[in-house]
Structures are given as structure tokens and as C-alpha cells.
Amino acid sequence: MERSELDLINESKQNPRAFEPLYKKYFDQLYSFIFYRVNDADTAKEITSQVFLKALSKIHQFQYKGLPFSSWLYRIAINECNIHYRSSKHSRIVVLDEKTIDYLTSEMGTSTIFDEDLFQQLELVIQKLKPEQVQLVQLRFFDELSFKEIGQILDVTENNAKVKLYRVLDKIRSKMNVQ
């Protein structure tokens, strides 16, 4: 019988070796999440390592409140990415691809055929958004998370996550002059 995630978390509070299955379960997912934010494999590996190091060192503070363990890890990952950008001279990265643009434009109600002009225009508009706004767009369209998951990660209600995201989409739409 497979041990539950909660059992592994509780065991990890007593024995750091019990954390290994959690690390293996979430490493690829968090690495991908971070890579989309930094667009550099070495930096993504370094930040991912920091996330798990912090998670392990603070596992005793984790309290199960009905939210998935992954939400807690994502929050740590977001904080580590923010620390990376504050402490370095690098600017935030937004990696767009055709699939992401299609998903984003269809959600905005402006579904159009992909073209280079749209790509460049969208990239410029997203780069000018506030970091919190970019984060919402990334969580929804790059990481393809549900509003419930976004709310859990950002510690807001599902409805609040949805409202905030649609405000950002309205802002993008108005800056792109797309109806």
C-alpha cells in the first residue's frame, strides 16, 4: 500500500529522508514552472534546488489545511524566483509559444490566427505588466492551472483569482487594441 502524501509530510518532519518521495514527485513539475520564469536551465536547476532546500528546512511549519502540498511548494518557488530577480540584474522573462498565445487569445475572446505581429505585440504588452499580473498570466496560460489551484498558490479565493486574471486580460486587450 502506498503511503499518503500527508503521511510523507509528517514523516519528513521527523526524518528528512522521508522527504525524498515528495522531491521526486514534484521536481519535474517545479523545474518546468521555474524554467518558464527564468529561461535558463542552470538558473532553473539552482532555484529548484533552493525551493526544495527551503521546503525541507521549513517542513515542520507546513500545516495541512485542505490545500495540496504542491500549492505550498509553488508559493516557495514564486518567492525564490522573486528573490532571484531582485538580487540579479536580469529582467523578468516571459517565454511565449504558439500554444500559449492561442490559449491566451481565445480566453480573451480575441482568438486570431497566430502571426509574428501578434506575437511581438503580445510579448511587449506582457513585459510591461506588473510582476503580479505576469504571474497570474503565467499560472493560468503557461502552467495551465485551474483558478482553484491559482487561488491556493496565491492564497486568495478561487473567485478572486478569476476576477484578477480577467482584469489583467482586459488590460492586455485594451493595450493591444483588440476587440
Short mmCIF file of C-alpha atoms in Angstrom, two decimals:
data_model
loop_
_atom_site.label_atom_id
_atom_site.label_comp_id
_atom_site.label_asym_id
_atom_site.label_seq_id
_atom_site.Cartn_x
_atom_site.Cartn_y
_atom_site.Cartn_z
CA MET A 1 0.00 0.00 0.00
CA GLU A 2 1.33 3.42 -0.99
CA ARG A 3 1.80 5.92 1.77
CA SER A 4 -0.27 9.07 1.51
CA GLU A 5 1.34 12.41 0.81
CA LEU A 6 0.26 13.64 4.23
CA ASP A 7 2.00 10.65 5.85
CA LEU A 8 5.18 11.50 3.93
CA ILE A 9 4.97 15.13 5.04
CA ASN A 10 4.51 14.13 8.66
CA GLU A 11 7.36 11.61 8.45
CA SER A 12 9.57 14.28 6.85
CA LYS A 13 9.07 16.47 9.90
CA GLN A 14 10.84 13.78 11.94
CA ASN A 15 13.16 12.27 9.34
CA PRO A 16 14.48 14.29 6.36
CA ARG A 17 14.98 11.08 4.34
CA ALA A 18 11.20 10.66 4.15
CA PHE A 19 11.12 13.83 2.01
CA GLU A 20 12.69 12.05 -0.99
CA PRO A 21 9.41 10.73 -2.50
CA LEU A 22 7.93 14.24 -2.33
CA TYR A 23 11.04 15.63 -4.02
CA LYS A 24 10.81 13.02 -6.78
CA LYS A 25 7.09 13.61 -7.25
CA TYR A 26 7.34 17.38 -7.66
CA PHE A 27 10.83 18.04 -9.06
CA ASP A 28 9.98 17.99 -12.78
CA GLN A 29 6.81 20.00 -12.30
CA LEU A 30 8.55 22.72 -10.27
CA TYR A 31 11.61 22.79 -12.52
CA SER A 32 9.36 23.41 -15.53
CA PHE A 33 7.43 26.07 -13.60
CA ILE A 34 10.67 27.87 -12.71
CA PHE A 35 12.28 27.41 -16.13
CA TYR A 36 9.38 29.28 -17.75
CA ARG A 37 10.19 32.19 -15.46
CA VAL A 38 13.97 32.34 -15.91
CA ASN A 39 14.54 30.72 -19.33
CA ASP A 40 17.92 29.32 -18.29
CA ALA A 41 18.46 25.66 -17.39
CA ASP A 42 21.26 26.21 -14.88
CA THR A 43 19.42 29.01 -13.10
CA ALA A 44 16.22 26.94 -13.06
CA LYS A 45 18.09 23.98 -11.52
CA GLU A 46 19.65 26.23 -8.91
CA ILE A 47 16.34 27.85 -7.95
CA THR A 48 14.56 24.48 -7.93
CA SER A 49 17.21 23.17 -5.54
CA GLN A 50 16.65 26.21 -3.33
CA VAL A 51 12.91 25.57 -3.32
CA PHE A 52 13.35 22.01 -2.08
CA LEU A 53 16.02 23.01 0.41
CA LYS A 54 13.69 25.64 1.87
CA ALA A 55 10.75 23.24 1.81
CA LEU A 56 12.72 20.60 3.69
CA SER A 57 14.08 23.09 6.22
CA LYS A 58 10.59 24.52 6.83
CA ILE A 59 8.58 21.29 6.54
CA HIS A 60 7.87 21.48 10.28
CA GLN A 61 5.91 24.70 9.59
CA PHE A 62 3.66 23.09 6.98
CA GLN A 63 0.16 22.52 8.27
CA TYR A 64 -2.39 20.67 6.22
CA LYS A 65 -5.44 22.92 5.78
CA GLY A 66 -7.10 21.10 2.90
CA LEU A 67 -4.77 22.61 0.30
CA PRO A 68 -2.40 20.46 -1.72
CA PHE A 69 1.25 20.29 -0.71
CA SER A 70 2.09 21.43 -4.25
CA SER A 71 0.47 24.83 -3.56
CA TRP A 72 2.91 25.35 -0.71
CA LEU A 73 5.83 24.38 -2.97
CA TYR A 74 4.64 26.72 -5.73
CA ARG A 75 4.47 29.59 -3.26
CA ILE A 76 8.07 28.90 -2.25
CA ALA A 77 9.05 28.70 -5.94
CA ILE A 78 7.42 32.06 -6.70
CA ASN A 79 9.24 33.63 -3.76
CA GLU A 80 12.56 32.16 -4.87
CA CYS A 81 12.06 33.47 -8.42
CA ASN A 82 11.27 36.91 -6.99
CA ILE A 83 14.42 36.78 -4.86
CA HIS A 84 16.42 35.81 -7.95
CA TYR A 85 15.17 38.82 -9.90
CA ARG A 86 15.62 41.23 -7.01
CA SER A 87 19.19 40.12 -6.38
CA SER A 88 20.31 39.96 -10.01
CA LYS A 89 20.45 42.41 -12.84
CA HIS A 90 18.32 40.18 -15.02
CA SER A 91 14.91 41.33 -16.11
CA ARG A 92 11.89 39.07 -15.83
CA ILE A 93 11.45 36.62 -18.67
CA VAL A 94 8.21 35.74 -20.39
CA VAL A 95 8.51 32.85 -22.81
CA LEU A 96 5.70 32.76 -25.35
CA ASP A 97 4.94 29.98 -27.77
CA GLU A 98 2.16 29.46 -30.30
CA LYS A 99 0.13 27.20 -28.00
CA THR A 100 0.26 29.73 -25.15
CA ILE A 101 -0.72 32.60 -27.45
CA ASP A 102 -3.66 30.60 -28.85
CA TYR A 103 -4.85 29.75 -25.34
CA LEU A 104 -4.42 33.32 -24.14
CA THR A 105 -6.13 34.98 -27.09
CA SER A 106 -9.04 32.54 -27.02
CA GLU A 107 -9.53 33.22 -23.29
CA MET A 108 -9.50 36.97 -24.06
CA GLY A 109 -12.19 36.37 -26.66
CA THR A 110 -9.91 37.57 -29.42
CA SER A 111 -8.96 34.27 -30.97
CA THR A 112 -6.98 35.02 -34.08
CA ILE A 113 -4.62 33.17 -36.34
CA PHE A 114 -1.08 33.19 -35.00
CA ASP A 115 1.20 35.65 -36.73
CA GLU A 116 4.53 37.28 -35.91
CA ASP A 117 2.97 40.74 -35.36
CA LEU A 118 0.53 39.39 -32.78
CA PHE A 119 3.37 37.52 -31.10
CA GLN A 120 5.57 40.61 -30.83
CA GLN A 121 2.72 42.86 -29.74
CA LEU A 122 1.59 40.43 -27.04
CA GLU A 123 5.16 39.93 -25.84
CA LEU A 124 5.65 43.72 -25.45
CA VAL A 125 2.36 44.17 -23.60
CA ILE A 126 3.08 41.30 -21.19
CA GLN A 127 6.61 42.59 -20.50
CA LYS A 128 5.07 45.91 -19.36
CA LEU A 129 2.67 44.32 -16.86
CA LYS A 130 3.37 44.39 -13.14
CA PRO A 131 5.09 41.23 -11.82
CA GLU A 132 1.90 40.11 -10.00
CA GLN A 133 -0.08 40.44 -13.23
CA VAL A 134 2.50 38.49 -15.22
CA GLN A 135 2.41 35.83 -12.52
CA LEU A 136 -1.36 35.40 -12.95
CA VAL A 137 -0.97 35.07 -16.73
CA GLN A 138 1.85 32.57 -16.30
CA LEU A 139 -0.01 30.42 -13.80
CA ARG A 140 -3.13 30.25 -15.96
CA PHE A 141 -1.78 30.10 -19.50
CA PHE A 142 1.79 28.78 -19.23
CA ASP A 143 1.31 26.36 -16.36
CA GLU A 144 -2.34 25.70 -17.30
CA LEU A 145 -3.53 25.72 -13.70
CA SER A 146 -7.16 25.98 -12.71
CA PHE A 147 -8.48 29.04 -10.90
CA LYS A 148 -8.78 26.93 -7.77
CA GLU A 149 -5.08 25.99 -7.96
CA ILE A 150 -4.09 29.60 -8.67
CA GLY A 151 -6.11 30.76 -5.68
CA GLN A 152 -4.39 28.19 -3.47
CA ILE A 153 -0.92 29.21 -4.65
CA LEU A 154 -1.58 32.93 -4.28
CA ASP A 155 -3.57 32.48 -1.07
CA VAL A 156 -6.73 34.09 -2.46
CA THR A 157 -10.16 32.69 -3.19
CA GLU A 158 -10.82 30.92 -6.47
CA ASN A 159 -13.23 33.71 -7.45
CA ASN A 160 -10.68 36.41 -6.58
CA ALA A 161 -8.07 34.68 -8.77
CA LYS A 162 -10.56 34.65 -11.64
CA VAL A 163 -11.51 38.31 -11.21
CA LYS A 164 -7.87 39.41 -11.04
CA LEU A 165 -6.94 37.42 -14.12
CA TYR A 166 -9.83 38.77 -16.20
CA ARG A 167 -8.85 42.32 -15.22
CA VAL A 168 -5.35 41.60 -16.50
CA LEU A 169 -6.79 40.17 -19.72
CA ASP A 170 -8.91 43.30 -20.17
CA LYS A 171 -5.78 45.39 -19.70
CA ILE A 172 -3.88 43.31 -22.28
CA ARG A 173 -6.80 43.54 -24.71
CA SER A 174 -7.01 47.34 -24.37
CA LYS A 175 -3.25 47.82 -24.79
CA MET A 176 -3.32 45.65 -27.92
CA ASN A 177 -6.33 47.49 -29.31
CA VAL A 178 -8.01 44.14 -29.95
CA GLN A 179 -11.76 43.83 -29.75
#
